[in-house]
Amino acid sequence: MPRKTRVWVPDYYYHIGCRGNRKEDLFKDDHDFQLFLQLLQKVKAKTSFELASYCLMSNHYHLLLRSKKHPISKVMFLLNKQYADYYNKKYELTGHVFEKRYFDKLIGDRYGLLRISQYIHLNPVEAGLVKVGQSYPWSSYRDYLNAANSQLLNTKVILDCFPGGAMEKREGYKKFVEMEDQRLEVESVYE
């Protein structure tokens, strides 16, 4: 049976999720997390995608990205293939590392971008790993709260949804993310 054709609209961001095979860990130690981020940077240099948010959990990851030049499927193939090769070699395994093809959902408006970025950044909080999002090391949330520029991220697309200067925009996003009554219930991306 042929796979469903992926739809790619170059000017739109996509929420992308991918989980480890049999729900097993994709990232077993800090080096695995670090290497995945290095591969993300390497693939970004090759395909020129824009990354707005990310969160790496032990058995899955979330990305909010846009690719104007290359189909999302190419970006994801390069990323997942390189990580799978590394993972299988390091842990002396063969076969599938990822459960199935990645999940992707086109985000049609700025409010959708805000809500999905919020969902991504709250993943470790909702999973009970940390009390506050900025204490989780494998998420882009810290980049949104700090003035430092990340080579990996385009925070401008999210922060420009808030008024004021750079500091006010960061504070506005923090308040938005941490508002209890605004938390997004996203259907499981893996079903």
PDB file of C-alpha atoms in Angstrom:
ATOM      1  CA  MET A   1       0.000   0.000   0.000  1.00  0.00           C
ATOM      2  CA  PRO A   2       1.533   3.364  -1.005  1.00  0.00           C
ATOM      3  CA  ARG A   3       2.211   6.015   1.577  1.00  0.00           C
ATOM      4  CA  LYS A   4       0.054   9.108   1.772  1.00  0.00           C
ATOM      5  CA  THR A   5       1.583  11.959  -0.229  1.00  0.00           C
ATOM      6  CA  ARG A   6       2.906  14.765   1.942  1.00  0.00           C
ATOM      7  CA  VAL A   7       1.598  18.257   1.271  1.00  0.00           C
ATOM      8  CA  TRP A   8       4.227  20.982   1.397  1.00  0.00           C
ATOM      9  CA  VAL A   9       3.340  24.661   1.369  1.00  0.00           C
ATOM     10  CA  PRO A  10       6.643  26.600   1.446  1.00  0.00           C
ATOM     11  CA  ASP A  11       5.465  29.751   3.245  1.00  0.00           C
ATOM     12  CA  TYR A  12       3.843  27.966   6.197  1.00  0.00           C
ATOM     13  CA  TYR A  13       5.165  26.548   9.430  1.00  0.00           C
ATOM     14  CA  TYR A  14       4.501  22.920  10.355  1.00  0.00           C
ATOM     15  CA  HIS A  15       4.208  21.255  13.732  1.00  0.00           C
ATOM     16  CA  ILE A  16       6.316  18.127  13.391  1.00  0.00           C
ATOM     17  CA  GLY A  17       6.522  15.255  15.828  1.00  0.00           C
ATOM     18  CA  CYS A  18       8.416  11.997  15.774  1.00  0.00           C
ATOM     19  CA  ARG A  19       8.585   9.215  18.348  1.00  0.00           C
ATOM     20  CA  GLY A  20      10.961   6.355  19.062  1.00  0.00           C
ATOM     21  CA  ASN A  21      10.089   2.878  17.844  1.00  0.00           C
ATOM     22  CA  ARG A  22       7.883   0.993  20.319  1.00  0.00           C
ATOM     23  CA  LYS A  23       7.759   4.264  22.331  1.00  0.00           C
ATOM     24  CA  GLU A  24      11.348   3.592  23.401  1.00  0.00           C
ATOM     25  CA  ASP A  25      13.815   6.357  24.183  1.00  0.00           C
ATOM     26  CA  LEU A  26      15.380   8.222  21.290  1.00  0.00           C
ATOM     27  CA  PHE A  27      17.711  10.076  23.644  1.00  0.00           C
ATOM     28  CA  LYS A  28      19.363   8.005  26.354  1.00  0.00           C
ATOM     29  CA  ASP A  29      21.958  10.497  27.580  1.00  0.00           C
ATOM     30  CA  ASP A  30      22.961  14.144  27.232  1.00  0.00           C
ATOM     31  CA  HIS A  31      25.239  13.365  24.306  1.00  0.00           C
ATOM     32  CA  ASP A  32      22.289  12.003  22.317  1.00  0.00           C
ATOM     33  CA  PHE A  33      20.332  15.220  22.884  1.00  0.00           C
ATOM     34  CA  GLN A  34      23.367  17.353  21.984  1.00  0.00           C
ATOM     35  CA  LEU A  35      24.112  15.365  18.863  1.00  0.00           C
ATOM     36  CA  PHE A  36      20.514  15.644  17.656  1.00  0.00           C
ATOM     37  CA  LEU A  37      20.711  19.440  18.010  1.00  0.00           C
ATOM     38  CA  GLN A  38      24.015  19.430  16.109  1.00  0.00           C
ATOM     39  CA  LEU A  39      22.389  17.386  13.341  1.00  0.00           C
ATOM     40  CA  LEU A  40      19.469  19.815  13.297  1.00  0.00           C
ATOM     41  CA  GLN A  41      21.953  22.662  12.764  1.00  0.00           C
ATOM     42  CA  LYS A  42      23.764  20.691  10.056  1.00  0.00           C
ATOM     43  CA  VAL A  43      20.536  19.904   8.184  1.00  0.00           C
ATOM     44  CA  LYS A  44      19.464  23.535   8.562  1.00  0.00           C
ATOM     45  CA  ALA A  45      22.702  24.665   6.908  1.00  0.00           C
ATOM     46  CA  LYS A  46      22.039  22.274   4.027  1.00  0.00           C
ATOM     47  CA  THR A  47      18.325  22.961   3.503  1.00  0.00           C
ATOM     48  CA  SER A  48      17.833  26.497   4.902  1.00  0.00           C
ATOM     49  CA  PHE A  49      14.719  25.724   6.937  1.00  0.00           C
ATOM     50  CA  GLU A  50      13.506  28.063   9.686  1.00  0.00           C
ATOM     51  CA  LEU A  51      12.965  26.639  13.153  1.00  0.00           C
ATOM     52  CA  ALA A  52      10.648  28.550  15.482  1.00  0.00           C
ATOM     53  CA  SER A  53      10.467  26.121  18.446  1.00  0.00           C
ATOM     54  CA  TYR A  54      11.649  22.687  19.495  1.00  0.00           C
ATOM     55  CA  CYS A  55      11.500  20.315  22.413  1.00  0.00           C
ATOM     56  CA  LEU A  56      13.360  17.032  22.698  1.00  0.00           C
ATOM     57  CA  MET A  57      11.799  14.579  25.131  1.00  0.00           C
ATOM     58  CA  SER A  58      13.321  11.201  25.948  1.00  0.00           C
ATOM     59  CA  ASN A  59      11.175   9.201  23.502  1.00  0.00           C
ATOM     60  CA  HIS A  60       9.979  11.859  21.033  1.00  0.00           C
ATOM     61  CA  TYR A  61      10.571  15.343  19.743  1.00  0.00           C
ATOM     62  CA  HIS A  62       8.564  18.322  18.513  1.00  0.00           C
ATOM     63  CA  LEU A  63       9.617  20.906  15.938  1.00  0.00           C
ATOM     64  CA  LEU A  64       7.879  24.005  14.628  1.00  0.00           C
ATOM     65  CA  LEU A  65       9.543  24.665  11.298  1.00  0.00           C
ATOM     66  CA  ARG A  66       9.157  26.125   7.837  1.00  0.00           C
ATOM     67  CA  SER A  67      11.123  25.206   4.736  1.00  0.00           C
ATOM     68  CA  LYS A  68      10.891  27.583   1.797  1.00  0.00           C
ATOM     69  CA  LYS A  69      13.363  25.823  -0.520  1.00  0.00           C
ATOM     70  CA  HIS A  70      13.017  22.104   0.155  1.00  0.00           C
ATOM     71  CA  PRO A  71      10.027  19.898   0.931  1.00  0.00           C
ATOM     72  CA  ILE A  72       9.589  19.118   4.621  1.00  0.00           C
ATOM     73  CA  SER A  73       9.918  15.439   3.722  1.00  0.00           C
ATOM     74  CA  LYS A  74      13.491  16.020   2.514  1.00  0.00           C
ATOM     75  CA  VAL A  75      14.405  17.944   5.666  1.00  0.00           C
ATOM     76  CA  MET A  76      12.966  15.215   7.868  1.00  0.00           C
ATOM     77  CA  PHE A  77      14.546  12.406   5.851  1.00  0.00           C
ATOM     78  CA  LEU A  78      17.995  13.966   6.267  1.00  0.00           C
ATOM     79  CA  LEU A  79      17.518  14.597   9.989  1.00  0.00           C
ATOM     80  CA  ASN A  80      15.978  11.268  10.941  1.00  0.00           C
ATOM     81  CA  LYS A  81      18.292   9.201   8.730  1.00  0.00           C
ATOM     82  CA  GLN A  82      21.429  10.771  10.178  1.00  0.00           C
ATOM     83  CA  TYR A  83      20.173  10.410  13.734  1.00  0.00           C
ATOM     84  CA  ALA A  84      19.094   6.791  13.156  1.00  0.00           C
ATOM     85  CA  ASP A  85      22.531   5.942  11.732  1.00  0.00           C
ATOM     86  CA  TYR A  86      24.231   7.488  14.772  1.00  0.00           C
ATOM     87  CA  TYR A  87      21.831   5.830  17.237  1.00  0.00           C
ATOM     88  CA  ASN A  88      22.116   2.342  15.730  1.00  0.00           C
ATOM     89  CA  LYS A  89      25.895   2.574  15.612  1.00  0.00           C
ATOM     90  CA  LYS A  90      26.248   3.898  19.172  1.00  0.00           C
ATOM     91  CA  TYR A  91      23.890   1.351  20.711  1.00  0.00           C
ATOM     92  CA  GLU A  92      24.900  -1.511  18.382  1.00  0.00           C
ATOM     93  CA  LEU A  93      21.395  -1.946  17.007  1.00  0.00           C
ATOM     94  CA  THR A  94      19.808  -2.542  13.640  1.00  0.00           C
ATOM     95  CA  GLY A  95      16.396  -1.707  12.272  1.00  0.00           C
ATOM     96  CA  HIS A  96      13.972   1.107  12.920  1.00  0.00           C
ATOM     97  CA  VAL A  97      14.785   3.847  15.388  1.00  0.00           C
ATOM     98  CA  PHE A  98      11.586   5.803  14.773  1.00  0.00           C
ATOM     99  CA  GLU A  99       8.106   4.371  15.234  1.00  0.00           C
ATOM    100  CA  LYS A 100       6.876   5.566  11.860  1.00  0.00           C
ATOM    101  CA  ARG A 101       7.128   8.518   9.560  1.00  0.00           C
ATOM    102  CA  TYR A 102       6.989  11.859  11.274  1.00  0.00           C
ATOM    103  CA  PHE A 103       3.701  13.597  12.062  1.00  0.00           C
ATOM    104  CA  ASP A 104       3.181  16.984  10.416  1.00  0.00           C
ATOM    105  CA  LYS A 105       0.419  19.559  10.628  1.00  0.00           C
ATOM    106  CA  LEU A 106       0.355  22.811   8.699  1.00  0.00           C
ATOM    107  CA  ILE A 107      -0.155  25.852  10.939  1.00  0.00           C
ATOM    108  CA  GLY A 108      -2.335  28.365   9.114  1.00  0.00           C
ATOM    109  CA  ASP A 109      -2.121  31.533  11.210  1.00  0.00           C
ATOM    110  CA  ARG A 110      -0.085  33.442  13.800  1.00  0.00           C
ATOM    111  CA  TYR A 111      -2.323  32.431  16.687  1.00  0.00           C
ATOM    112  CA  GLY A 112      -1.806  28.796  15.698  1.00  0.00           C
ATOM    113  CA  LEU A 113       1.949  29.380  15.769  1.00  0.00           C
ATOM    114  CA  LEU A 114       1.667  30.808  19.281  1.00  0.00           C
ATOM    115  CA  ARG A 115      -0.466  27.952  20.546  1.00  0.00           C
ATOM    116  CA  ILE A 116       1.728  25.207  19.064  1.00  0.00           C
ATOM    117  CA  SER A 117       4.895  26.898  20.330  1.00  0.00           C
ATOM    118  CA  GLN A 118       3.254  27.059  23.777  1.00  0.00           C
ATOM    119  CA  TYR A 119       2.346  23.366  23.555  1.00  0.00           C
ATOM    120  CA  ILE A 120       5.903  22.458  22.522  1.00  0.00           C
ATOM    121  CA  HIS A 121       7.480  24.490  25.317  1.00  0.00           C
ATOM    122  CA  LEU A 122       5.123  23.087  27.965  1.00  0.00           C
ATOM    123  CA  ASN A 123       5.779  19.445  27.014  1.00  0.00           C
ATOM    124  CA  PRO A 124       8.319  18.806  29.803  1.00  0.00           C
ATOM    125  CA  VAL A 125       6.103  20.581  32.354  1.00  0.00           C
ATOM    126  CA  GLU A 126       3.024  18.564  31.366  1.00  0.00           C
ATOM    127  CA  ALA A 127       5.110  15.363  31.532  1.00  0.00           C
ATOM    128  CA  GLY A 128       6.128  16.226  35.108  1.00  0.00           C
ATOM    129  CA  LEU A 129       9.845  16.474  34.302  1.00  0.00           C
ATOM    130  CA  VAL A 130      10.169  20.082  35.489  1.00  0.00           C
ATOM    131  CA  LYS A 131       8.017  22.601  37.339  1.00  0.00           C
ATOM    132  CA  VAL A 132       8.802  25.468  34.923  1.00  0.00           C
ATOM    133  CA  GLY A 133       9.650  25.217  31.239  1.00  0.00           C
ATOM    134  CA  GLN A 134      12.829  27.261  31.325  1.00  0.00           C
ATOM    135  CA  SER A 135      14.536  24.719  33.580  1.00  0.00           C
ATOM    136  CA  TYR A 136      14.294  21.998  30.909  1.00  0.00           C
ATOM    137  CA  PRO A 137      17.590  21.978  28.960  1.00  0.00           C
ATOM    138  CA  TRP A 138      16.394  20.363  25.701  1.00  0.00           C
ATOM    139  CA  SER A 139      13.819  22.939  24.648  1.00  0.00           C
ATOM    140  CA  SER A 140      14.007  26.270  22.844  1.00  0.00           C
ATOM    141  CA  TYR A 141      11.995  27.957  25.604  1.00  0.00           C
ATOM    142  CA  ARG A 142      15.132  29.359  27.269  1.00  0.00           C
ATOM    143  CA  ASP A 143      16.064  31.005  23.975  1.00  0.00           C
ATOM    144  CA  TYR A 144      12.773  32.883  24.056  1.00  0.00           C
ATOM    145  CA  LEU A 145      13.448  34.245  27.529  1.00  0.00           C
ATOM    146  CA  ASN A 146      17.078  35.246  26.970  1.00  0.00           C
ATOM    147  CA  ALA A 147      18.429  38.083  24.865  1.00  0.00           C
ATOM    148  CA  ALA A 148      21.057  35.866  23.217  1.00  0.00           C
ATOM    149  CA  ASN A 149      20.563  35.124  19.535  1.00  0.00           C
ATOM    150  CA  SER A 150      20.387  31.472  18.584  1.00  0.00           C
ATOM    151  CA  GLN A 151      21.840  30.365  15.255  1.00  0.00           C
ATOM    152  CA  LEU A 152      19.335  27.532  15.192  1.00  0.00           C
ATOM    153  CA  LEU A 153      16.124  29.454  15.898  1.00  0.00           C
ATOM    154  CA  ASN A 154      14.002  32.182  14.383  1.00  0.00           C
ATOM    155  CA  THR A 155      12.291  33.489  17.531  1.00  0.00           C
ATOM    156  CA  LYS A 156      11.193  36.662  15.740  1.00  0.00           C
ATOM    157  CA  VAL A 157       8.175  34.995  14.113  1.00  0.00           C
ATOM    158  CA  ILE A 158       6.721  34.209  17.556  1.00  0.00           C
ATOM    159  CA  LEU A 159       7.969  37.193  19.534  1.00  0.00           C
ATOM    160  CA  ASP A 160       6.665  39.678  16.957  1.00  0.00           C
ATOM    161  CA  CYS A 161       3.148  38.626  17.964  1.00  0.00           C
ATOM    162  CA  PHE A 162       3.674  40.694  21.134  1.00  0.00           C
ATOM    163  CA  PRO A 163       3.927  44.481  21.453  1.00  0.00           C
ATOM    164  CA  GLY A 164       6.859  46.510  22.716  1.00  0.00           C
ATOM    165  CA  GLY A 165      10.595  46.212  22.593  1.00  0.00           C
ATOM    166  CA  ALA A 166      12.627  43.020  22.787  1.00  0.00           C
ATOM    167  CA  MET A 167      12.310  42.669  26.583  1.00  0.00           C
ATOM    168  CA  GLU A 168       8.540  43.282  26.540  1.00  0.00           C
ATOM    169  CA  LYS A 169       8.065  40.767  23.721  1.00  0.00           C
ATOM    170  CA  ARG A 170       9.951  38.078  25.683  1.00  0.00           C
ATOM    171  CA  GLU A 171       7.930  38.853  28.812  1.00  0.00           C
ATOM    172  CA  GLY A 172       4.676  38.776  26.815  1.00  0.00           C
ATOM    173  CA  TYR A 173       5.529  35.359  25.396  1.00  0.00           C
ATOM    174  CA  LYS A 174       6.470  34.023  28.852  1.00  0.00           C
ATOM    175  CA  LYS A 175       3.134  35.175  30.268  1.00  0.00           C
ATOM    176  CA  PHE A 176       1.285  33.619  27.332  1.00  0.00           C
ATOM    177  CA  VAL A 177       3.061  30.262  27.687  1.00  0.00           C
ATOM    178  CA  GLU A 178       2.534  30.053  31.422  1.00  0.00           C
ATOM    179  CA  MET A 179      -1.152  31.050  31.534  1.00  0.00           C
ATOM    180  CA  GLU A 180      -2.954  28.009  32.947  1.00  0.00           C
ATOM    181  CA  ASP A 181      -6.278  28.715  31.255  1.00  0.00           C
ATOM    182  CA  GLN A 182      -4.635  29.168  27.854  1.00  0.00           C
ATOM    183  CA  ARG A 183      -2.896  25.804  27.688  1.00  0.00           C
ATOM    184  CA  LEU A 184      -3.549  23.992  24.481  1.00  0.00           C
ATOM    185  CA  GLU A 185      -4.961  20.521  24.403  1.00  0.00           C
ATOM    186  CA  VAL A 186      -3.548  19.103  21.196  1.00  0.00           C
ATOM    187  CA  GLU A 187      -4.824  15.735  20.085  1.00  0.00           C
ATOM    188  CA  SER A 188      -2.133  13.104  20.240  1.00  0.00           C
ATOM    189  CA  VAL A 189       0.149  13.599  17.283  1.00  0.00           C
ATOM    190  CA  TYR A 190       1.040   9.939  17.290  1.00  0.00           C
ATOM    191  CA  GLU A 191      -2.317   8.254  16.787  1.00  0.00           C
TER     192      GLU A 191
END
